[in-house]
């Protein structure tokens, strides 16, 4: 586990997040990916659970951890958005099956690379941020686009591969977003080269489909 991708405040939070393992939550998103492949620094924690949960009870549990600072941004049914020690922490019910078992660490349960990749693909279809594209770039490098499409079909009933490839080559939303926080890369990354890479990888899949 590459704990060095976390900032100082995030590392200090880890003991306060440990109770989420027993409560059935797992970490996914860019932070979970960074902890496993060390491609970039992390900016927040995104937790998910397949079950419904009592947001108020979980919030009270966070208060019991006595963080240095806590700001409640949203408390709703099966949703909790917080800032702990100036670090974003989000919790959601996410009723989709896990493809692979958790990656288990001392503090957190982490989603597998296959699950993260499928979730990133859906995020890009819906309206991906630049960070979503960045994460998927490194995932494709590691796993291959065909494997990610396969995982996405396994995780999401009715997943549309054609729509996914179309979304993978549309960068308007990502380039138009308001950048709030910058991340540091542990591997070489260039946005313009990444766009060409996505287009090339999508075209390779399309060519394979034509030959079938």
PDB file of C-alpha atoms in Angstrom, residues 14-196:
ATOM      1  CA  UNK A  14      -6.628   7.137   8.987  1.00  0.00           C
ATOM      2  CA  UNK A  15      -7.229   5.944  12.573  1.00  0.00           C
ATOM      3  CA  UNK A  16     -10.529   7.875  12.631  1.00  0.00           C
ATOM      4  CA  UNK A  17     -11.656   6.088   9.459  1.00  0.00           C
ATOM      5  CA  UNK A  18     -10.904   2.579  10.661  1.00  0.00           C
ATOM      6  CA  UNK A  19     -14.419   1.991  12.050  1.00  0.00           C
ATOM      7  CA  UNK A  20     -15.778   2.144   8.494  1.00  0.00           C
ATOM      8  CA  UNK A  21     -14.291  -1.299   7.754  1.00  0.00           C
ATOM      9  CA  UNK A  22     -16.496  -2.956  10.342  1.00  0.00           C
ATOM     10  CA  UNK A  23     -19.467  -0.860   9.199  1.00  0.00           C
ATOM     11  CA  UNK A  24     -19.230  -2.348   5.693  1.00  0.00           C
ATOM     12  CA  UNK A  25     -17.771   0.612   3.805  1.00  0.00           C
ATOM     13  CA  UNK A  26     -14.992   0.386   1.241  1.00  0.00           C
ATOM     14  CA  UNK A  27     -12.798   3.081  -0.293  1.00  0.00           C
ATOM     15  CA  UNK A  28     -13.009   3.577  -4.046  1.00  0.00           C
ATOM     16  CA  UNK A  29     -12.257   6.373  -6.488  1.00  0.00           C
ATOM     17  CA  UNK A  30      -8.939   8.036  -7.176  1.00  0.00           C
ATOM     18  CA  UNK A  31      -7.587   7.732  -3.656  1.00  0.00           C
ATOM     19  CA  UNK A  32      -8.174   3.990  -3.547  1.00  0.00           C
ATOM     20  CA  UNK A  33      -6.489   3.684  -6.932  1.00  0.00           C
ATOM     21  CA  UNK A  34      -3.529   5.845  -5.901  1.00  0.00           C
ATOM     22  CA  UNK A  35      -2.971   3.768  -2.773  1.00  0.00           C
ATOM     23  CA  UNK A  36      -2.693   0.678  -4.982  1.00  0.00           C
ATOM     24  CA  UNK A  37      -0.714   1.905  -8.012  1.00  0.00           C
ATOM     25  CA  UNK A  38       0.900   5.194  -6.864  1.00  0.00           C
ATOM     26  CA  UNK A  39       0.082   7.221  -9.970  1.00  0.00           C
ATOM     27  CA  UNK A  40      -0.834  10.531  -8.315  1.00  0.00           C
ATOM     28  CA  UNK A  41      -1.446  12.218  -5.017  1.00  0.00           C
ATOM     29  CA  UNK A  42      -4.855  12.077  -3.370  1.00  0.00           C
ATOM     30  CA  UNK A  43      -7.237  14.858  -2.399  1.00  0.00           C
ATOM     31  CA  UNK A  44     -10.182  13.170  -0.637  1.00  0.00           C
ATOM     32  CA  UNK A  45     -11.787   9.930   0.543  1.00  0.00           C
ATOM     33  CA  UNK A  46     -14.822   8.403  -1.206  1.00  0.00           C
ATOM     34  CA  UNK A  47     -16.491   5.510   0.625  1.00  0.00           C
ATOM     35  CA  UNK A  48     -19.269   3.227  -0.575  1.00  0.00           C
ATOM     36  CA  UNK A  49     -21.420   0.466   0.848  1.00  0.00           C
ATOM     37  CA  UNK A  50     -23.873  -1.853  -0.922  1.00  0.00           C
ATOM     38  CA  UNK A  51     -26.297  -1.513   1.991  1.00  0.00           C
ATOM     39  CA  UNK A  52     -28.486   1.297   3.233  1.00  0.00           C
ATOM     40  CA  UNK A  53     -27.031   3.086   6.250  1.00  0.00           C
ATOM     41  CA  UNK A  54     -28.090   5.496   8.969  1.00  0.00           C
ATOM     42  CA  UNK A  55     -26.324   8.726   8.019  1.00  0.00           C
ATOM     43  CA  UNK A  56     -26.956  10.343  11.395  1.00  0.00           C
ATOM     44  CA  UNK A  57     -25.510   7.374  13.287  1.00  0.00           C
ATOM     45  CA  UNK A  58     -22.398   7.338  11.100  1.00  0.00           C
ATOM     46  CA  UNK A  59     -21.979  11.092  11.598  1.00  0.00           C
ATOM     47  CA  UNK A  60     -22.165  10.608  15.362  1.00  0.00           C
ATOM     48  CA  UNK A  61     -19.511   7.925  15.056  1.00  0.00           C
ATOM     49  CA  UNK A  62     -17.247  10.416  13.298  1.00  0.00           C
ATOM     50  CA  UNK A  63     -17.816  12.904  16.121  1.00  0.00           C
ATOM     51  CA  UNK A  64     -16.706  10.231  18.590  1.00  0.00           C
ATOM     52  CA  UNK A  65     -13.363  10.012  16.781  1.00  0.00           C
ATOM     53  CA  UNK A  66     -12.720  13.628  17.883  1.00  0.00           C
ATOM     54  CA  UNK A  67     -11.049  14.965  14.727  1.00  0.00           C
ATOM     55  CA  UNK A  68      -9.289  18.325  14.906  1.00  0.00           C
ATOM     56  CA  UNK A  69     -12.054  19.836  12.775  1.00  0.00           C
ATOM     57  CA  UNK A  70     -15.315  18.556  11.313  1.00  0.00           C
ATOM     58  CA  UNK A  71     -17.684  20.287   8.900  1.00  0.00           C
ATOM     59  CA  UNK A  72     -20.975  18.688   7.887  1.00  0.00           C
ATOM     60  CA  UNK A  73     -21.745  19.523   4.251  1.00  0.00           C
ATOM     61  CA  UNK A  74     -24.661  17.177   3.663  1.00  0.00           C
ATOM     62  CA  UNK A  75     -26.588  14.618   5.660  1.00  0.00           C
ATOM     63  CA  UNK A  76     -29.309  12.775   3.751  1.00  0.00           C
ATOM     64  CA  UNK A  77     -30.683   9.279   3.362  1.00  0.00           C
ATOM     65  CA  UNK A  78     -27.758   6.944   2.579  1.00  0.00           C
ATOM     66  CA  UNK A  79     -25.499   9.961   1.941  1.00  0.00           C
ATOM     67  CA  UNK A  80     -22.998  11.768   4.153  1.00  0.00           C
ATOM     68  CA  UNK A  81     -20.574  14.488   3.031  1.00  0.00           C
ATOM     69  CA  UNK A  82     -18.026  15.829   5.505  1.00  0.00           C
ATOM     70  CA  UNK A  83     -14.782  17.709   5.788  1.00  0.00           C
ATOM     71  CA  UNK A  84     -12.514  16.225   8.436  1.00  0.00           C
ATOM     72  CA  UNK A  85      -9.302  18.127   9.124  1.00  0.00           C
ATOM     73  CA  UNK A  86      -9.958  20.033   5.864  1.00  0.00           C
ATOM     74  CA  UNK A  87     -10.148  16.759   3.927  1.00  0.00           C
ATOM     75  CA  UNK A  88     -13.263  15.772   2.004  1.00  0.00           C
ATOM     76  CA  UNK A  89     -14.888  12.520   3.146  1.00  0.00           C
ATOM     77  CA  UNK A  90     -17.974  11.226   1.337  1.00  0.00           C
ATOM     78  CA  UNK A  91     -20.090   8.152   2.044  1.00  0.00           C
ATOM     79  CA  UNK A  92     -22.754   6.728  -0.251  1.00  0.00           C
ATOM     80  CA  UNK A  93     -24.918   3.676  -0.658  1.00  0.00           C
ATOM     81  CA  UNK A  94     -23.881   2.092  -3.964  1.00  0.00           C
ATOM     82  CA  UNK A  95     -26.088  -0.899  -4.830  1.00  0.00           C
ATOM     83  CA  UNK A  96     -23.883  -2.519  -7.459  1.00  0.00           C
ATOM     84  CA  UNK A  97     -22.042  -5.818  -6.997  1.00  0.00           C
ATOM     85  CA  UNK A  98     -18.325  -5.946  -6.364  1.00  0.00           C
ATOM     86  CA  UNK A  99     -16.484  -7.814  -9.108  1.00  0.00           C
ATOM     87  CA  UNK A 100     -13.543  -8.774  -6.930  1.00  0.00           C
ATOM     88  CA  UNK A 101     -12.890  -9.038  -3.198  1.00  0.00           C
ATOM     89  CA  UNK A 102     -11.674  -6.068  -1.192  1.00  0.00           C
ATOM     90  CA  UNK A 103      -8.027  -5.161  -1.005  1.00  0.00           C
ATOM     91  CA  UNK A 104      -7.583  -5.140   2.766  1.00  0.00           C
ATOM     92  CA  UNK A 105      -5.284  -2.769   4.650  1.00  0.00           C
ATOM     93  CA  UNK A 106      -4.802  -1.993   8.332  1.00  0.00           C
ATOM     94  CA  UNK A 107      -7.143   0.992   8.183  1.00  0.00           C
ATOM     95  CA  UNK A 108      -9.430   0.546   5.183  1.00  0.00           C
ATOM     96  CA  UNK A 109     -11.063  -1.902   2.820  1.00  0.00           C
ATOM     97  CA  UNK A 110     -10.293  -0.856  -0.751  1.00  0.00           C
ATOM     98  CA  UNK A 111     -12.174  -1.626  -3.956  1.00  0.00           C
ATOM     99  CA  UNK A 112     -10.264  -3.765  -6.452  1.00  0.00           C
ATOM    100  CA  UNK A 113      -8.736  -2.249  -9.583  1.00  0.00           C
ATOM    101  CA  UNK A 114     -11.464  -3.944 -11.634  1.00  0.00           C
ATOM    102  CA  UNK A 115     -14.214  -2.292  -9.591  1.00  0.00           C
ATOM    103  CA  UNK A 116     -12.505   1.098  -9.611  1.00  0.00           C
ATOM    104  CA  UNK A 117     -12.029   0.914 -13.378  1.00  0.00           C
ATOM    105  CA  UNK A 118     -15.702   0.093 -13.964  1.00  0.00           C
ATOM    106  CA  UNK A 119     -16.801   2.943 -11.691  1.00  0.00           C
ATOM    107  CA  UNK A 120     -14.468   5.361 -13.477  1.00  0.00           C
ATOM    108  CA  UNK A 121     -15.880   4.289 -16.827  1.00  0.00           C
ATOM    109  CA  UNK A 122     -19.417   5.002 -15.653  1.00  0.00           C
ATOM    110  CA  UNK A 123     -18.288   8.375 -14.276  1.00  0.00           C
ATOM    111  CA  UNK A 124     -16.864   9.327 -17.671  1.00  0.00           C
ATOM    112  CA  UNK A 125     -20.062   8.262 -19.444  1.00  0.00           C
ATOM    113  CA  UNK A 126     -22.117  10.400 -17.064  1.00  0.00           C
ATOM    114  CA  UNK A 127     -19.819  13.459 -17.189  1.00  0.00           C
ATOM    115  CA  UNK A 128     -16.252  12.705 -16.312  1.00  0.00           C
ATOM    116  CA  UNK A 129     -13.879  15.090 -14.615  1.00  0.00           C
ATOM    117  CA  UNK A 130     -10.282  15.421 -15.734  1.00  0.00           C
ATOM    118  CA  UNK A 131      -9.226  13.387 -12.695  1.00  0.00           C
ATOM    119  CA  UNK A 132     -11.542  10.578 -13.861  1.00  0.00           C
ATOM    120  CA  UNK A 133      -9.812  10.580 -17.238  1.00  0.00           C
ATOM    121  CA  UNK A 134      -6.391  10.671 -15.593  1.00  0.00           C
ATOM    122  CA  UNK A 135      -7.222   7.693 -13.391  1.00  0.00           C
ATOM    123  CA  UNK A 136      -8.668   5.736 -16.297  1.00  0.00           C
ATOM    124  CA  UNK A 137      -5.581   6.504 -18.384  1.00  0.00           C
ATOM    125  CA  UNK A 138      -3.359   4.754 -15.856  1.00  0.00           C
ATOM    126  CA  UNK A 139      -5.880   1.929 -15.456  1.00  0.00           C
ATOM    127  CA  UNK A 140      -5.939   1.288 -19.204  1.00  0.00           C
ATOM    128  CA  UNK A 141      -2.135   1.275 -19.215  1.00  0.00           C
ATOM    129  CA  UNK A 142      -2.204  -1.328 -16.461  1.00  0.00           C
ATOM    130  CA  UNK A 143      -5.209  -3.488 -17.392  1.00  0.00           C
ATOM    131  CA  UNK A 144      -6.080  -2.778 -21.007  1.00  0.00           C
ATOM    132  CA  UNK A 145      -9.284  -1.178 -22.277  1.00  0.00           C
ATOM    133  CA  UNK A 146     -10.859  -4.499 -23.300  1.00  0.00           C
ATOM    134  CA  UNK A 147     -10.536  -5.822 -19.747  1.00  0.00           C
ATOM    135  CA  UNK A 148     -12.059  -2.635 -18.329  1.00  0.00           C
ATOM    136  CA  UNK A 149     -15.028  -2.872 -20.680  1.00  0.00           C
ATOM    137  CA  UNK A 150     -15.473  -6.493 -19.622  1.00  0.00           C
ATOM    138  CA  UNK A 151     -15.426  -5.497 -15.933  1.00  0.00           C
ATOM    139  CA  UNK A 152     -17.924  -2.711 -16.598  1.00  0.00           C
ATOM    140  CA  UNK A 153     -20.350  -5.130 -18.269  1.00  0.00           C
ATOM    141  CA  UNK A 154     -19.998  -7.473 -15.322  1.00  0.00           C
ATOM    142  CA  UNK A 155     -20.649  -4.755 -12.752  1.00  0.00           C
ATOM    143  CA  UNK A 156     -23.441  -2.829 -14.504  1.00  0.00           C
ATOM    144  CA  UNK A 157     -26.384  -4.556 -16.136  1.00  0.00           C
ATOM    145  CA  UNK A 158     -27.095  -2.988 -19.514  1.00  0.00           C
ATOM    146  CA  UNK A 159     -23.658  -1.361 -19.796  1.00  0.00           C
ATOM    147  CA  UNK A 160     -23.259   0.085 -23.303  1.00  0.00           C
ATOM    148  CA  UNK A 161     -19.753  -0.402 -24.724  1.00  0.00           C
ATOM    149  CA  UNK A 162     -20.435   1.842 -27.720  1.00  0.00           C
ATOM    150  CA  UNK A 163     -21.502   4.702 -25.475  1.00  0.00           C
ATOM    151  CA  UNK A 164     -18.422   4.112 -23.320  1.00  0.00           C
ATOM    152  CA  UNK A 165     -16.054   4.463 -26.277  1.00  0.00           C
ATOM    153  CA  UNK A 166     -17.851   7.608 -27.388  1.00  0.00           C
ATOM    154  CA  UNK A 167     -17.512   9.125 -23.911  1.00  0.00           C
ATOM    155  CA  UNK A 168     -13.871   8.093 -23.746  1.00  0.00           C
ATOM    156  CA  UNK A 169     -13.074  10.325 -26.714  1.00  0.00           C
ATOM    157  CA  UNK A 170     -15.105  13.377 -25.649  1.00  0.00           C
ATOM    158  CA  UNK A 171     -13.107  15.766 -23.475  1.00  0.00           C
ATOM    159  CA  UNK A 172     -15.260  18.897 -23.476  1.00  0.00           C
ATOM    160  CA  UNK A 173     -16.615  18.574 -19.943  1.00  0.00           C
ATOM    161  CA  UNK A 174     -13.247  17.599 -18.476  1.00  0.00           C
ATOM    162  CA  UNK A 175     -11.457  20.516 -20.108  1.00  0.00           C
ATOM    163  CA  UNK A 176     -14.172  22.978 -19.157  1.00  0.00           C
ATOM    164  CA  UNK A 177     -14.245  22.160 -15.449  1.00  0.00           C
ATOM    165  CA  UNK A 178     -13.100  24.592 -12.786  1.00  0.00           C
ATOM    166  CA  UNK A 179      -9.873  23.196 -11.362  1.00  0.00           C
ATOM    167  CA  UNK A 180      -9.876  23.565  -7.594  1.00  0.00           C
ATOM    168  CA  UNK A 181      -7.005  21.359  -6.537  1.00  0.00           C
ATOM    169  CA  UNK A 182      -3.951  20.211  -8.391  1.00  0.00           C
ATOM    170  CA  UNK A 183      -2.467  16.775  -7.990  1.00  0.00           C
ATOM    171  CA  UNK A 184       1.138  15.673  -8.201  1.00  0.00           C
ATOM    172  CA  UNK A 185       2.019  12.797 -10.508  1.00  0.00           C
ATOM    173  CA  UNK A 186       4.410  10.008  -9.599  1.00  0.00           C
ATOM    174  CA  UNK A 187       4.567   8.914 -13.250  1.00  0.00           C
ATOM    175  CA  UNK A 188       4.863  10.943 -16.452  1.00  0.00           C
ATOM    176  CA  UNK A 189       1.551  12.338 -17.627  1.00  0.00           C
ATOM    177  CA  UNK A 190       0.654  14.766 -20.399  1.00  0.00           C
ATOM    178  CA  UNK A 191      -2.989  15.652 -21.043  1.00  0.00           C
ATOM    179  CA  UNK A 192      -2.627  16.147 -24.798  1.00  0.00           C
ATOM    180  CA  UNK A 193      -0.835  12.815 -25.177  1.00  0.00           C
ATOM    181  CA  UNK A 194      -3.477  11.173 -22.988  1.00  0.00           C
ATOM    182  CA  UNK A 195      -6.275  12.373 -25.278  1.00  0.00           C
ATOM    183  CA  UNK A 196      -4.530  10.845 -28.287  1.00  0.00           C
TER     184      UNK A 196
END
